[in-house]
Tab-separated table of C-alpha atoms in Angstrom:
chain	number	residue	atom	x	y	z
A	9	MET	CA	25.672	-32.993	-39.840
A	10	LYS	CA	22.045	-32.588	-40.327
A	11	ILE	CA	21.815	-28.709	-40.573
A	12	HIS	CA	17.876	-27.600	-40.976
A	13	PRO	CA	17.181	-24.764	-43.252
A	14	SER	CA	15.584	-22.051	-40.864
A	15	GLU	CA	18.297	-22.697	-37.913
A	16	LEU	CA	21.538	-20.209	-38.168
A	17	TYR	CA	24.535	-22.542	-36.648
A	18	PHE	CA	26.980	-20.266	-35.070
A	19	TYR	CA	30.496	-21.760	-33.708
A	20	HIS	CA	31.785	-19.888	-31.564
A	21	SER	CA	34.526	-19.431	-28.588
A	22	SER	CA	32.874	-17.608	-25.377
A	23	LEU	CA	37.028	-16.392	-24.933
A	24	GLN	CA	36.780	-13.770	-27.648
A	25	PRO	CA	35.070	-10.344	-27.361
A	26	ILE	CA	34.310	-10.546	-31.051
A	27	ASP	CA	31.939	-13.613	-30.821
A	28	LYS	CA	29.509	-11.870	-28.775
A	29	GLN	CA	28.968	-9.063	-31.122
A	30	THR	CA	28.743	-11.320	-33.676
A	31	LYS	CA	26.080	-13.417	-32.131
A	32	ALA	CA	24.054	-10.069	-31.444
A	33	TYR	CA	23.666	-9.928	-35.072
A	34	ALA	CA	22.872	-13.533	-35.615
A	35	LYS	CA	19.975	-13.148	-33.316
A	36	SER	CA	18.996	-10.354	-36.664
A	37	LEU	CA	18.934	-13.002	-38.682
A	38	SER	CA	16.935	-16.075	-37.471
A	39	LYS	CA	14.700	-16.461	-34.540
A	40	PHE	CA	16.566	-20.152	-33.873
A	41	VAL	CA	20.527	-19.407	-33.304
A	42	ASN	CA	21.758	-22.867	-32.210
A	43	GLU	CA	25.182	-21.628	-30.400
A	44	ILE	CA	27.936	-24.210	-30.472
A	45	ASP	CA	30.975	-22.748	-28.089
A	46	VAL	CA	33.737	-24.463	-29.446
A	47	ILE	CA	35.601	-24.331	-25.957
A	48	LYS	CA	32.874	-26.154	-24.113
A	49	GLU	CA	31.487	-28.804	-27.055
A	50	LYS	CA	34.615	-30.481	-28.460
A	51	LEU	CA	33.602	-30.916	-32.217
A	52	THR	CA	34.923	-34.322	-33.844
A	53	PRO	CA	37.001	-34.337	-36.998
A	54	THR	CA	34.643	-35.340	-39.095
A	55	GLN	CA	32.541	-32.465	-37.993
A	56	TRP	CA	35.382	-29.692	-38.529
A	57	ASP	CA	35.714	-31.080	-41.708
A	58	GLN	CA	32.355	-30.817	-42.726
A	59	ILE	CA	32.489	-27.052	-41.728
A	60	LEU	CA	35.788	-26.600	-43.545
A	61	ASN	CA	33.887	-27.929	-46.735
A	62	MET	CA	31.036	-25.325	-46.455
A	63	LEU	CA	33.954	-22.367	-46.034
A	64	ASN	CA	35.855	-23.655	-48.552
A	65	LEU	CA	38.684	-23.250	-46.342
A	66	ARG	CA	41.851	-25.379	-44.849
A	67	PRO	CA	41.949	-25.582	-41.347
A	68	LYS	CA	45.132	-23.738	-41.179
A	69	ASP	CA	42.667	-20.766	-42.564
A	70	LEU	CA	40.801	-20.728	-39.090
A	71	LEU	CA	44.108	-20.558	-36.898
A	72	ASN	CA	45.278	-17.859	-35.029
A	73	ARG	CA	49.235	-17.969	-36.116
A	74	ALA	CA	49.922	-15.300	-33.679
A	75	HIS	CA	48.805	-16.826	-30.484
A	76	PRO	CA	51.833	-18.576	-28.521
A	77	ASP	CA	50.282	-21.937	-28.833
A	78	TYR	CA	50.034	-21.948	-32.386
A	79	GLN	CA	54.022	-20.967	-32.355
A	80	ASN	CA	54.690	-23.386	-29.728
A	81	HIS	CA	52.893	-26.495	-30.577
A	82	ILE	CA	51.960	-26.222	-33.994
A	83	ALA	CA	54.386	-23.488	-36.529
A	84	GLY	CA	57.219	-25.270	-38.185
A	85	LYS	CA	55.787	-28.460	-38.711
A	86	GLU	CA	54.407	-30.658	-41.307
A	87	TRP	CA	50.849	-31.789	-40.771
A	88	ASP	CA	48.673	-33.998	-43.142
A	89	GLU	CA	45.174	-33.678	-43.561
A	90	GLU	CA	43.868	-35.589	-40.498
A	91	SER	CA	46.044	-34.287	-38.118
A	92	TRP	CA	45.062	-30.497	-39.121
A	93	LEU	CA	41.372	-31.525	-38.145
A	94	ASN	CA	42.721	-32.809	-34.512
A	95	ILE	CA	44.480	-29.843	-34.304
A	96	LEU	CA	41.239	-28.108	-34.346
A	97	VAL	CA	39.618	-30.622	-31.830
A	98	ARG	CA	42.559	-30.274	-29.766
A	99	PHE	CA	43.200	-25.972	-29.813
A	100	PRO	CA	40.012	-24.720	-30.241
A	101	HIS	CA	40.716	-21.390	-28.443
A	102	LEU	CA	42.986	-20.558	-31.585
A	103	ILE	CA	39.860	-20.313	-33.947
A	104	LYS	CA	40.626	-16.720	-34.988
A	105	SER	CA	36.522	-16.068	-35.565
A	106	PRO	CA	33.228	-17.241	-35.207
A	107	ILE	CA	31.425	-19.322	-37.830
A	108	ALA	CA	28.058	-19.285	-39.238
A	109	ILE	CA	25.973	-21.211	-41.273
A	110	PHE	CA	22.755	-20.491	-42.376
A	111	ARG	CA	20.927	-21.741	-45.095
A	112	ASN	CA	23.246	-23.597	-46.359
A	113	ARG	CA	25.832	-21.108	-46.895
A	114	ALA	CA	28.892	-20.647	-44.377
A	115	ILE	CA	31.107	-18.071	-43.370
A	116	LEU	CA	33.850	-17.125	-41.098
A	117	CYS	CA	33.102	-13.937	-39.573
A	118	LYS	CA	35.945	-11.999	-39.207
A	119	THR	CA	34.324	-8.641	-38.727
A	120	PRO	CA	30.584	-9.101	-36.773
A	121	THR	CA	28.968	-7.662	-39.512
A	122	ASP	CA	29.821	-10.517	-41.644
A	123	ILE	CA	27.527	-12.788	-40.663
A	124	LEU	CA	24.536	-10.500	-42.645
A	125	LYS	CA	26.095	-11.779	-45.468
A	126	LEU	CA	24.262	-14.772	-45.229
A	127	ASP	CA	20.920	-13.006	-45.123
């Protein structure tokens, strides 16, 4: 995954209201915001793996565990690393917060202002 240093990459779900607010803050950090709606643009397991490495998180850490789809399809089962990456590909709507990558740093934006930590 090639990342341009002056471009902010914003991975979000168009279904989440917090993502719209966070996007507004993203535009205040960089005039070049590359928006990737994970619902419309399917990321590969390799792309998810690279993002997770930058975040220093596990796939499970990105998911909304209270969501019914998580409870019905994922909870209570044993998954290996590759399976977790495939879960992110198959269930992108379960990602609980937008992800921003800027200047080779990444953050999971739990609140809209979290993105400002990349400045």
